[in-house]
CSV table of C-alpha atoms in Angstrom, one decimal:
chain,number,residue,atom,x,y,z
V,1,UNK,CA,0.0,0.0,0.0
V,2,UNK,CA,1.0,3.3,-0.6
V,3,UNK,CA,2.0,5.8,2.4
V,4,UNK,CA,0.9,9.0,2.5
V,5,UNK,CA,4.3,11.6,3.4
V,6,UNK,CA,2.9,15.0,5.1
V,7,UNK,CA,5.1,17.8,6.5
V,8,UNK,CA,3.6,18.7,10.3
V,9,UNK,CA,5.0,22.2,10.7
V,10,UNK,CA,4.5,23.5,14.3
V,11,UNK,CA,4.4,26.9,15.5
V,12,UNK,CA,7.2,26.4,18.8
V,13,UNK,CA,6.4,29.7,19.7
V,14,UNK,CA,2.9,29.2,20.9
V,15,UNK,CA,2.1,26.0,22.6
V,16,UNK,CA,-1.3,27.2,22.6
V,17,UNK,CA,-1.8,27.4,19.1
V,18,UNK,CA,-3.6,24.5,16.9
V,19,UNK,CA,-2.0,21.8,14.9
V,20,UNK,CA,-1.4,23.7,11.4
V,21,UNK,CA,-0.8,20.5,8.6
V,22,UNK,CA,0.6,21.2,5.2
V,23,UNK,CA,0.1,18.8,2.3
V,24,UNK,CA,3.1,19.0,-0.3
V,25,UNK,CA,2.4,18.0,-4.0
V,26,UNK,CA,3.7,15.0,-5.0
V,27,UNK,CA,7.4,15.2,-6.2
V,28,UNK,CA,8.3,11.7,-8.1
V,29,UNK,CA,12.3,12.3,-6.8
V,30,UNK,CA,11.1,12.2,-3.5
V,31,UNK,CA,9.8,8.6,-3.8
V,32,UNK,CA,11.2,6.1,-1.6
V,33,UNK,CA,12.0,3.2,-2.8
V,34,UNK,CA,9.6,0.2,-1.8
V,35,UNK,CA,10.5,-2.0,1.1
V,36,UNK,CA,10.5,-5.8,0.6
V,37,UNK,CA,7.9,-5.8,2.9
V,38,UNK,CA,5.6,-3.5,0.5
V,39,UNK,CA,6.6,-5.5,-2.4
V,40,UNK,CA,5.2,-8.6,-0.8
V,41,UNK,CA,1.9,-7.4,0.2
V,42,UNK,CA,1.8,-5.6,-3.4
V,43,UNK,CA,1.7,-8.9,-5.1
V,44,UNK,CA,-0.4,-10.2,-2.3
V,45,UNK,CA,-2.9,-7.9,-3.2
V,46,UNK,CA,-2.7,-8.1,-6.9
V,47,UNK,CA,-3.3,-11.7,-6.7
V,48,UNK,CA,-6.7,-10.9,-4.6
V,49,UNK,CA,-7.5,-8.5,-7.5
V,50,UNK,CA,-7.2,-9.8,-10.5
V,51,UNK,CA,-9.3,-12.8,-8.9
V,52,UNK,CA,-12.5,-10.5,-8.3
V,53,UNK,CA,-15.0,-9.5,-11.0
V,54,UNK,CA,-15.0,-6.3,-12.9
V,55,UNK,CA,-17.5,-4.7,-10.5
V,56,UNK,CA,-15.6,-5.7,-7.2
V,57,UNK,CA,-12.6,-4.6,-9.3
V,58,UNK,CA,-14.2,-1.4,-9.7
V,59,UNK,CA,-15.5,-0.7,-6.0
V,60,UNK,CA,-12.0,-1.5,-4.7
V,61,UNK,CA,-10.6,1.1,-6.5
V,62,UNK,CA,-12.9,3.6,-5.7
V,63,UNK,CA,-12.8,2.7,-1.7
V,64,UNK,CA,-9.1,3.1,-2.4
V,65,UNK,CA,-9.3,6.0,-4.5
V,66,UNK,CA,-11.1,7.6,-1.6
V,67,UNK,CA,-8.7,7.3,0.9
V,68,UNK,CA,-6.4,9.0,-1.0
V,69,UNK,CA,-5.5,12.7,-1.0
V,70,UNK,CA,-5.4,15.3,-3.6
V,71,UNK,CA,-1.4,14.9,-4.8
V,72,UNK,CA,-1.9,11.3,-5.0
V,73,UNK,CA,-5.1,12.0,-7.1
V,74,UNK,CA,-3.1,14.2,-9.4
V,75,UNK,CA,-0.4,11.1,-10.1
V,76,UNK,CA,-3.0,8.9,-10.7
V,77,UNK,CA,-4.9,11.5,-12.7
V,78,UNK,CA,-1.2,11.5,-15.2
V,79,UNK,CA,-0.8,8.1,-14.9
V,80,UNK,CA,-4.7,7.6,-16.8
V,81,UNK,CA,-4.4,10.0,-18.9
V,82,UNK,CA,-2.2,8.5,-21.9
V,83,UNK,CA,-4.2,5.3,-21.0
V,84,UNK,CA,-7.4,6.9,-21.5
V,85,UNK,CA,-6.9,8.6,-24.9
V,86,UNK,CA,-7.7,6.7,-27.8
V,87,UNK,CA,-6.9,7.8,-31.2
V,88,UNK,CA,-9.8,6.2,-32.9
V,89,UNK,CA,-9.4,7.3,-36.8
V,90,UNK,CA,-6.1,4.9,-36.4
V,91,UNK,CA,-8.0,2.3,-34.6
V,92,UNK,CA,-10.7,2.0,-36.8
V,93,UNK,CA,-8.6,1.2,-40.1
V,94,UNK,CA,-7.1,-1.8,-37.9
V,95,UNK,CA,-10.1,-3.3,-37.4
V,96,UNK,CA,-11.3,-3.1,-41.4
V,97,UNK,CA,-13.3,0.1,-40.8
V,98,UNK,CA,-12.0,2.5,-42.9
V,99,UNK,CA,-14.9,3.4,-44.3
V,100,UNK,CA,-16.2,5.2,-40.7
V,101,UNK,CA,-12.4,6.8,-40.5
V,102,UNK,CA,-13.6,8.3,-44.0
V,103,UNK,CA,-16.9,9.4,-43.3
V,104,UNK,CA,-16.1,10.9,-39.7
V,105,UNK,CA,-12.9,13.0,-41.3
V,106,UNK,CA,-15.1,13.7,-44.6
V,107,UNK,CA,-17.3,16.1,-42.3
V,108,UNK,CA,-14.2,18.5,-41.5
V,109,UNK,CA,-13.6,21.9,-43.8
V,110,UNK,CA,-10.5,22.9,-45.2
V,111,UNK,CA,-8.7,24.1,-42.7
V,112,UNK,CA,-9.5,21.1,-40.0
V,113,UNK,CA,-8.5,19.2,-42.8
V,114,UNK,CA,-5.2,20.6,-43.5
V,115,UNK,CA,-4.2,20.0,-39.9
V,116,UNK,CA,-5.9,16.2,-39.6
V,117,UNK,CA,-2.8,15.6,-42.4
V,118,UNK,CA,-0.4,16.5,-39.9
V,119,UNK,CA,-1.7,14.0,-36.7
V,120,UNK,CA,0.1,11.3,-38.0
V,121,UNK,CA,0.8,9.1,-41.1
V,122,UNK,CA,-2.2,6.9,-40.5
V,123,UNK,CA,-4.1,10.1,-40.5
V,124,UNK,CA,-2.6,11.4,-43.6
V,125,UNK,CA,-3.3,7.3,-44.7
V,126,UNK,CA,-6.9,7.7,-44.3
V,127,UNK,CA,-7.3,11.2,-45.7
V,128,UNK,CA,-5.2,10.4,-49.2
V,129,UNK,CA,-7.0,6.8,-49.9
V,130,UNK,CA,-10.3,8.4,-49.0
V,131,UNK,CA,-10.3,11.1,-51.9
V,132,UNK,CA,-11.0,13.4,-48.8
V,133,UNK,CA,-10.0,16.1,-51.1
V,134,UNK,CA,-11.7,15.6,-53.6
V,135,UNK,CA,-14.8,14.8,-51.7
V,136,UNK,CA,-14.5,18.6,-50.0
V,137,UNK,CA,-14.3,20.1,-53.3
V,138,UNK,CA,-17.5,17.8,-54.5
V,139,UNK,CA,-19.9,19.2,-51.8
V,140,UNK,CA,-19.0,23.0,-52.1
V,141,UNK,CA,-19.9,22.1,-55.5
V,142,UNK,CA,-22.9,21.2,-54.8
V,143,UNK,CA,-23.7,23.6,-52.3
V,144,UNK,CA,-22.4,27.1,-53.7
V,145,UNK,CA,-22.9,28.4,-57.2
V,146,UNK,CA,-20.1,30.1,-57.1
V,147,UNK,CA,-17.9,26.8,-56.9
V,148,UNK,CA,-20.5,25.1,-59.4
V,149,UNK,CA,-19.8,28.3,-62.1
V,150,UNK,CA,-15.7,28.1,-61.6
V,151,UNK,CA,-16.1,24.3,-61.9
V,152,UNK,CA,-17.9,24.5,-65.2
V,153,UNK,CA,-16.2,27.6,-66.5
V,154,UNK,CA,-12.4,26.3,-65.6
V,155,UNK,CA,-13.1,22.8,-66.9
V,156,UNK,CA,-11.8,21.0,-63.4
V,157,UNK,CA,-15.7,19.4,-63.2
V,158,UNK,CA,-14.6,16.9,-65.5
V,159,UNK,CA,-12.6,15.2,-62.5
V,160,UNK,CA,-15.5,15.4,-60.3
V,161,UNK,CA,-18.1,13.1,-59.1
V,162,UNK,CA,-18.3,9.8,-61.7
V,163,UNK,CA,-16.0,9.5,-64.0
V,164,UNK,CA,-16.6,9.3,-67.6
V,165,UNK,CA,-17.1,5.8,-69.2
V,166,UNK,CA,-13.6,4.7,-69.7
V,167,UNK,CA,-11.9,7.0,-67.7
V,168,UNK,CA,-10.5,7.3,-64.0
V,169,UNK,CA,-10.2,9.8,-61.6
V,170,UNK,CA,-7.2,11.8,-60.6
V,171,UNK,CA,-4.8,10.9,-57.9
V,172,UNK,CA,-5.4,12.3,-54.8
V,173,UNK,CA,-2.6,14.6,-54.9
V,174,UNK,CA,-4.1,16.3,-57.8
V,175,UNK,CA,-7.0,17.2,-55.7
V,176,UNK,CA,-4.6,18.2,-52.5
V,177,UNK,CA,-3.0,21.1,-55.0
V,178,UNK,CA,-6.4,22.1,-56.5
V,179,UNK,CA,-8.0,22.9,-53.5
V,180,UNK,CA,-6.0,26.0,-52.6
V,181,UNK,CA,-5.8,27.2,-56.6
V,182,UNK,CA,-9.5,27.0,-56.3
V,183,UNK,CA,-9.6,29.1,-53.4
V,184,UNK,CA,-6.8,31.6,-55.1
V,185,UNK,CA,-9.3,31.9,-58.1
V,186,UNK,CA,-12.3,32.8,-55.8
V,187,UNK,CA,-10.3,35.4,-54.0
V,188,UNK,CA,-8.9,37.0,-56.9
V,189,UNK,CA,-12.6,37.0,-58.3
V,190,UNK,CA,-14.0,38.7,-55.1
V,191,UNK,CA,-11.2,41.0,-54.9
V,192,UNK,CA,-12.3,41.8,-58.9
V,193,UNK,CA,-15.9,42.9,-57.5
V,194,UNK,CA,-14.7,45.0,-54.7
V,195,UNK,CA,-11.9,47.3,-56.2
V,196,UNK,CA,-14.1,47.4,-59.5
V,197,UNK,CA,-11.5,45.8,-61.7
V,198,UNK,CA,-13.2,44.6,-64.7
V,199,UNK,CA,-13.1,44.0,-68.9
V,200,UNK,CA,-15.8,45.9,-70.8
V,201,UNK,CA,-17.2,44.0,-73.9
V,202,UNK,CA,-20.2,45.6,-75.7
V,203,UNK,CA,-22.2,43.9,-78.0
V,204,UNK,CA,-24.0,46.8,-80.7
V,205,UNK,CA,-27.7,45.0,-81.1
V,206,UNK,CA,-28.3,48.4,-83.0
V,207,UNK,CA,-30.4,47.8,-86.3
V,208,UNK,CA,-33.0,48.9,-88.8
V,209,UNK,CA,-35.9,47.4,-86.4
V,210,UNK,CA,-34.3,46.5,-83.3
V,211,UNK,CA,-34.6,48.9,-80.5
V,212,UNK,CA,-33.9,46.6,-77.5
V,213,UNK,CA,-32.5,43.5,-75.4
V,214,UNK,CA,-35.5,41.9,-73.4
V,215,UNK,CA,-34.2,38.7,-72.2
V,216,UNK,CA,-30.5,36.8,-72.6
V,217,UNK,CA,-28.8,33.6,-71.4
V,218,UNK,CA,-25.4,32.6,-71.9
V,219,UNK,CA,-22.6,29.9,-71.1
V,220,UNK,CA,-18.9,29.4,-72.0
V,221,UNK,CA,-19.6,29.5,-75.5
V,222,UNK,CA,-22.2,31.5,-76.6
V,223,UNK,CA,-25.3,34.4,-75.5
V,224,UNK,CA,-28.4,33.7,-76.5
V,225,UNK,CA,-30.8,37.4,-76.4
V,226,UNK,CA,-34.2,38.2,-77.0
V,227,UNK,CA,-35.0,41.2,-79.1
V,228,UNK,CA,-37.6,44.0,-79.4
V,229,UNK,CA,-37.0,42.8,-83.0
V,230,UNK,CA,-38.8,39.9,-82.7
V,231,UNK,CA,-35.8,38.0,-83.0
V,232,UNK,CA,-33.8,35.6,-81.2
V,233,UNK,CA,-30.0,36.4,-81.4
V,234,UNK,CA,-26.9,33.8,-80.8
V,235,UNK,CA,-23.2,35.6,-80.5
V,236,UNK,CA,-20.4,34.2,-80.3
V,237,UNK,CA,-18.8,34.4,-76.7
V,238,UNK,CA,-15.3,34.9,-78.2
V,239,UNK,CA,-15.0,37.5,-81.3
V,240,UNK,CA,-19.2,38.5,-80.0
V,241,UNK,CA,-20.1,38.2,-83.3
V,242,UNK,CA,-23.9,37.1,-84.4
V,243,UNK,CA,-23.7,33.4,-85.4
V,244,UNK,CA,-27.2,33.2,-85.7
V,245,UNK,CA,-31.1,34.5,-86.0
V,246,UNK,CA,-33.6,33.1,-85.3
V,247,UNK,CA,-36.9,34.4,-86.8
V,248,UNK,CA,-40.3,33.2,-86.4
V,249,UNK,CA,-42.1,34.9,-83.5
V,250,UNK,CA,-44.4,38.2,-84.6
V,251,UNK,CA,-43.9,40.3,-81.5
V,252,UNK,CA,-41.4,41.2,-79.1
V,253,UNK,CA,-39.7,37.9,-77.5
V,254,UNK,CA,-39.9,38.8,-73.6
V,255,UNK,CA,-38.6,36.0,-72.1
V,256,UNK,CA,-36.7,32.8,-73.2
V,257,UNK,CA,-34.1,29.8,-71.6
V,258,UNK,CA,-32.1,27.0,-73.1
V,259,UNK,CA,-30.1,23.4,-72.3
V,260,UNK,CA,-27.9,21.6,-74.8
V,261,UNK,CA,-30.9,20.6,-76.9
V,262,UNK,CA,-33.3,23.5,-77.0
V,263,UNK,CA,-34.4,26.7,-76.4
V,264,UNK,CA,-38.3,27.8,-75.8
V,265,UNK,CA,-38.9,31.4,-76.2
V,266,UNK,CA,-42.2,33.2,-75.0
V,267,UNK,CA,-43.5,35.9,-76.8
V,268,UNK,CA,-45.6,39.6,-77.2
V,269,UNK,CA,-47.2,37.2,-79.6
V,270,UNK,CA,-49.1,35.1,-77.2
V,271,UNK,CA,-46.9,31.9,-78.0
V,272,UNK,CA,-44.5,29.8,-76.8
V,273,UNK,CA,-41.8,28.9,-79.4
V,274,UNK,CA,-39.2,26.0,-79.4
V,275,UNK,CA,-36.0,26.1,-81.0
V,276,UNK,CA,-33.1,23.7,-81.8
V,277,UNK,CA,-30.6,25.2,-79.7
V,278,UNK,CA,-27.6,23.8,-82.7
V,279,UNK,CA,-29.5,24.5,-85.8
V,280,UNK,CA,-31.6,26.8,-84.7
V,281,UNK,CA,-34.4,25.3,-86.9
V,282,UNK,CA,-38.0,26.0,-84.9
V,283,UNK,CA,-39.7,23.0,-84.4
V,284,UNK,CA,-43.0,23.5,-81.8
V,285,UNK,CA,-45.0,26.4,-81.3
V,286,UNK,CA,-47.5,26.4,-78.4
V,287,UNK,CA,-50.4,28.3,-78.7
V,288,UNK,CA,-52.5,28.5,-75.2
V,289,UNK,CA,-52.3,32.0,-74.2
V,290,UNK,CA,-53.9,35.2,-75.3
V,291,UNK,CA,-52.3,37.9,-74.3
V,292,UNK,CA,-48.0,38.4,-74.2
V,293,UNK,CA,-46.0,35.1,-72.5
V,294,UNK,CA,-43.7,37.2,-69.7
V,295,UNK,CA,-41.7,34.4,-68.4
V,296,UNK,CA,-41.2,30.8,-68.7
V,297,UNK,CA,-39.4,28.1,-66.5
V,298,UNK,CA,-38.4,24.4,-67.9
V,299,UNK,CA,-36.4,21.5,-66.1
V,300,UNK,CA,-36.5,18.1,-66.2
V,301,UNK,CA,-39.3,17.1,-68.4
V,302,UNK,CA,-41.3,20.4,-67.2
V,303,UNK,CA,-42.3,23.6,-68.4
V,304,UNK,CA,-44.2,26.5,-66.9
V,305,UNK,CA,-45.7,29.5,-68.6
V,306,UNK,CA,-47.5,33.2,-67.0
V,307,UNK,CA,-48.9,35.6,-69.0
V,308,UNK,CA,-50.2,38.6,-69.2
V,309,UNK,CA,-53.4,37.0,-69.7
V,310,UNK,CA,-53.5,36.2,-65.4
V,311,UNK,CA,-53.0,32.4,-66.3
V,312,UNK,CA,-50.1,30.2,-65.5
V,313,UNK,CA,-50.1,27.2,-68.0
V,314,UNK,CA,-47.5,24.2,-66.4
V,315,UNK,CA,-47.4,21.4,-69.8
V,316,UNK,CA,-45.0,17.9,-70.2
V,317,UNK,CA,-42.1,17.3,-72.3
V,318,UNK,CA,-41.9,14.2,-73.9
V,319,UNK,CA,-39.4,15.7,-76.4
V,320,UNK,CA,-38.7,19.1,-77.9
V,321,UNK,CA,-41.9,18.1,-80.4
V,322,UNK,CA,-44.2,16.5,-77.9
V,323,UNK,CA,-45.3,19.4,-75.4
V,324,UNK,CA,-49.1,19.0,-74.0
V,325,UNK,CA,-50.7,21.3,-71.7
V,326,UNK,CA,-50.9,19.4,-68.4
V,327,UNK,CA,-52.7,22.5,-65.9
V,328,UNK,CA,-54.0,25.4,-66.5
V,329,UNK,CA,-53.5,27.4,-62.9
V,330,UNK,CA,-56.1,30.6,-62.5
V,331,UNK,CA,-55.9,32.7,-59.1
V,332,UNK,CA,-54.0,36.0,-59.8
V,333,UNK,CA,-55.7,39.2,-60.3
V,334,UNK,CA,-53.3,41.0,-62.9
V,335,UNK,CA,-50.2,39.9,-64.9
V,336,UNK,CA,-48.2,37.0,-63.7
V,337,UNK,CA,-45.1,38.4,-64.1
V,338,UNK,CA,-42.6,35.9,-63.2
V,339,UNK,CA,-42.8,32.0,-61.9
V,340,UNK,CA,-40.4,29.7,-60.6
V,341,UNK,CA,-40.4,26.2,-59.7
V,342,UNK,CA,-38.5,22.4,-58.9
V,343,UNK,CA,-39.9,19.1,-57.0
V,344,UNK,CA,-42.3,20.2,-54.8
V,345,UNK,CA,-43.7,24.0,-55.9
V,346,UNK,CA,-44.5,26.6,-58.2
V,347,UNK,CA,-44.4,30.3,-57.1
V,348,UNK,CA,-45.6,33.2,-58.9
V,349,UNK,CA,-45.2,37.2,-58.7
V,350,UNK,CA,-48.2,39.3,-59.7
V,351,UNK,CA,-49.2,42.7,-60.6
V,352,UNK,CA,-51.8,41.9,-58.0
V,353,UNK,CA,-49.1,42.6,-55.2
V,354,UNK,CA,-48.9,38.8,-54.2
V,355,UNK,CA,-46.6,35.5,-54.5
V,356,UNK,CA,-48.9,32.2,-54.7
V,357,UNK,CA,-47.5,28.8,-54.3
V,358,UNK,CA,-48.6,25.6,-56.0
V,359,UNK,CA,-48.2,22.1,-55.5
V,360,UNK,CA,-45.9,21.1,-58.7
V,361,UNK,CA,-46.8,17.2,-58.7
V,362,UNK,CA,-51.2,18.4,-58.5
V,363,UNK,CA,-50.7,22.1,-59.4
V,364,UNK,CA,-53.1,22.4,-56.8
V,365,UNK,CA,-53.0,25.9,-54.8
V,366,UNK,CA,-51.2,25.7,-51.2
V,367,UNK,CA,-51.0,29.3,-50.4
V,368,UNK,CA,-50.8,33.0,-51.0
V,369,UNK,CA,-47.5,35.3,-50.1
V,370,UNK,CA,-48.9,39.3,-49.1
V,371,UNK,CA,-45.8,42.3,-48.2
V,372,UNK,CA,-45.7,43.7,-51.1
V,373,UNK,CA,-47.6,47.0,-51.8
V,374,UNK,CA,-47.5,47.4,-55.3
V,375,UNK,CA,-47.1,44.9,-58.2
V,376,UNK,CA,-43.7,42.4,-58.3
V,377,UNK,CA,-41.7,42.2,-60.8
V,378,UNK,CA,-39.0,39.6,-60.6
V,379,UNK,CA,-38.7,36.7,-58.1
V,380,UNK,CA,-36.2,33.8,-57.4
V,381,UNK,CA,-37.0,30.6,-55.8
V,382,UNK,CA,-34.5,28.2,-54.4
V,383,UNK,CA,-34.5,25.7,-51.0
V,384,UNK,CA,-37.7,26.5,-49.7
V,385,UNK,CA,-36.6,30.3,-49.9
V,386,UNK,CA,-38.5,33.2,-52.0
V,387,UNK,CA,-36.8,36.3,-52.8
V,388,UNK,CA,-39.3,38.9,-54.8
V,389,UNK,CA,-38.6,43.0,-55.9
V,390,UNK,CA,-41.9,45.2,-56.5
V,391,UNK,CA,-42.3,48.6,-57.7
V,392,UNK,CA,-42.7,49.9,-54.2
V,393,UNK,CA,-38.9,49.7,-54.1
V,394,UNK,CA,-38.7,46.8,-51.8
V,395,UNK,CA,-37.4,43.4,-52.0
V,396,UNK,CA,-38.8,40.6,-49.9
């Protein structure tokens, strides 16, 4: 057993005083060396102890922890520590879990990532055979249009997410030096936008009829704009030269959007046009509405329609020749200036001062959106959030 060693310092000069008892902290080069006496009943004990059950184990050595005092606490305290810690990302390999190592690292951000590298080599182990990399850059990806427009725009997507039939993915030391290029590129960008630093390209739409830019769209390659004309224009995102025209509609298009196969245009004219967006041959016109088409939304097999007429008309693609009016959806008051839409609803802005929502799978009405005091003109719809501007110089 161990023997507690106390200094008793006594006051000689005043017999009458108390006792005063000082306990000093434990000091391992003060430790005696054990008597054979103490090694004997050591082993005498361990032998007791390692014959009792876990839970008698357990009570022992709290009864004995309890007659202890607070130095010997604090050397039994460093003596469990190291014990105690358990460095489970390199345990978990060893027992054929890496997958949990991966998906517990996988939830860190840069920066926590950086240093997890540096714990240890099965650390940096885990990190590089998990594609934790590349897995970081994946899900800002997804999650911030900003990353999604570099991606597209800077080509690296291609070594994202599956690979291409045929192909394989980079190593993960690719992703490792991409990572902070990526986040160069996005500083440089924001430092752009702040100190105003910018190229100025103007396109001249100028002609014999045309006497303004409605709508426009563009990617890497080309801008696709809408014309008071009654034209559809394609330049060229390099030299901005027209590379087409695309004629067909009798009023002013207001509002179109493309993919890689078409683009639909809506019209002064009351109809809905379709395009081939490589050819730019016309190949559907829908007629439903009566007065100008102001906006239109399509996406995955889905298009949606407002007018001017106070309808919204939601219809089904089959293919760019197969369009059918699914719902008509009547509620509004005024114009429907603007919808938006994905799985689960359809919003609209009015002239009537009010957003309504619709059930996309029934286009059934779920509810009506009031703020606004005058009529909205332009509205965005994303994650369950509305964003809408209105002529009483607000945005919501």
């Amino acid at each position: 057993m161990m023997k507690m060693e106390t200094d008793k310092i006594m006051d000689e000069t005043n017999s009458n005083a108390q006792p005063f008892t000082s306990t000093m902290l434990y000091d391992p080069v003060r430790k005696k060396e054990s008597s054979p006496t103490f090694q004997v009943e050591r082993e005498t004990c361990l032998t007791y102890f390692s014959q009792w059950n876990e839970a008698d184990q357990v009570d022992f050595v709290e009864q004995l922890l309890s007659r202890m005092c607070h130095y010997q606490h604090g050397h039994i305290d460093a003596f469990l520590k190291p014990m105690l810690q358990r460095d489970f990302i390199s345990l978990l390999p060893k027992k054929g879990l890496d997958h949990i190592a991966e998906n517990i690292l996988a939830y860190l951000d840069a920066d926590s990532l950086k240093a997890a590298e540096l714990v240890c080599k099965e650390w940096l182990r885990v990190i590089s055979e998990g594609m934790l990399w590349k897995k970081l850059i994946e899900r800002k990806v997804r999650t911030d249009s900003l990353w999604r427009g570099l991606a597209e725009r800077r080509g690296w997507i291609q070594y994202l997410f599956k690979p291409r039939p045929g192909t394989t993915h980079r190593p993960h030391s690719f992703y490792r030096a991409l990572f902070p290029k990526i986040m160069n590129d996005i500083e440089s960008i924001e430092n752009n936008w702040r100190t105003g630093r910018h190229m100025l390209r103007r396109i001249n739409c100028r002609s014999e009829n045309s006497k303004g830019v409605y709508c426009l769209q563009y990617d890497d390659v080309k801008i696709v704009s809408g014309l008071r004309d009654n034209t559809i224009k394609v330049w060229d995102r390099t030299d901005l030269q027209c590379v087409k025209t695309l004629t067909g509609h009798t009023g002013s298009v207001l509002c179109l959007q493309y993919d890689d196969k078409v683009i639909i245009s809506g019209s002064s004219d009351s109809t809905v046009r379709v395009w081939d967006v490589n050819s730019g041959e016309m190949v559907n016109t829908l007629i439903h509405h009566c007065e100008a088409v102001l906006h239109l939304r399509f996406n995955n097999g889905m298009m949606v329609t407002c007018s001017k007429d106070r309808s919204i008309a939601v219809w089904d693609m089959t293919s760019p020749s197969e369009i059918t009016l699914r719902r008509v959806l009547v509620g509004h008051r005024a114009a429907v200036n603007v919808v938006d839409f994905d799985e689960k609803y359809i919003v609209s802005a009015s002239g009537d001062r009010t957003i309504k929502v619709w059930s996309t799978s029934s286009c059934e009405f779920v509810r009506t959106l009031n703020g606004h005091k005058r009529g909205i003109a332009c509205l965005q719809y994303r994650d369950r959030l509305v964003v809408s501007g209105s002529s009483d110089n607000s945005i919501r």
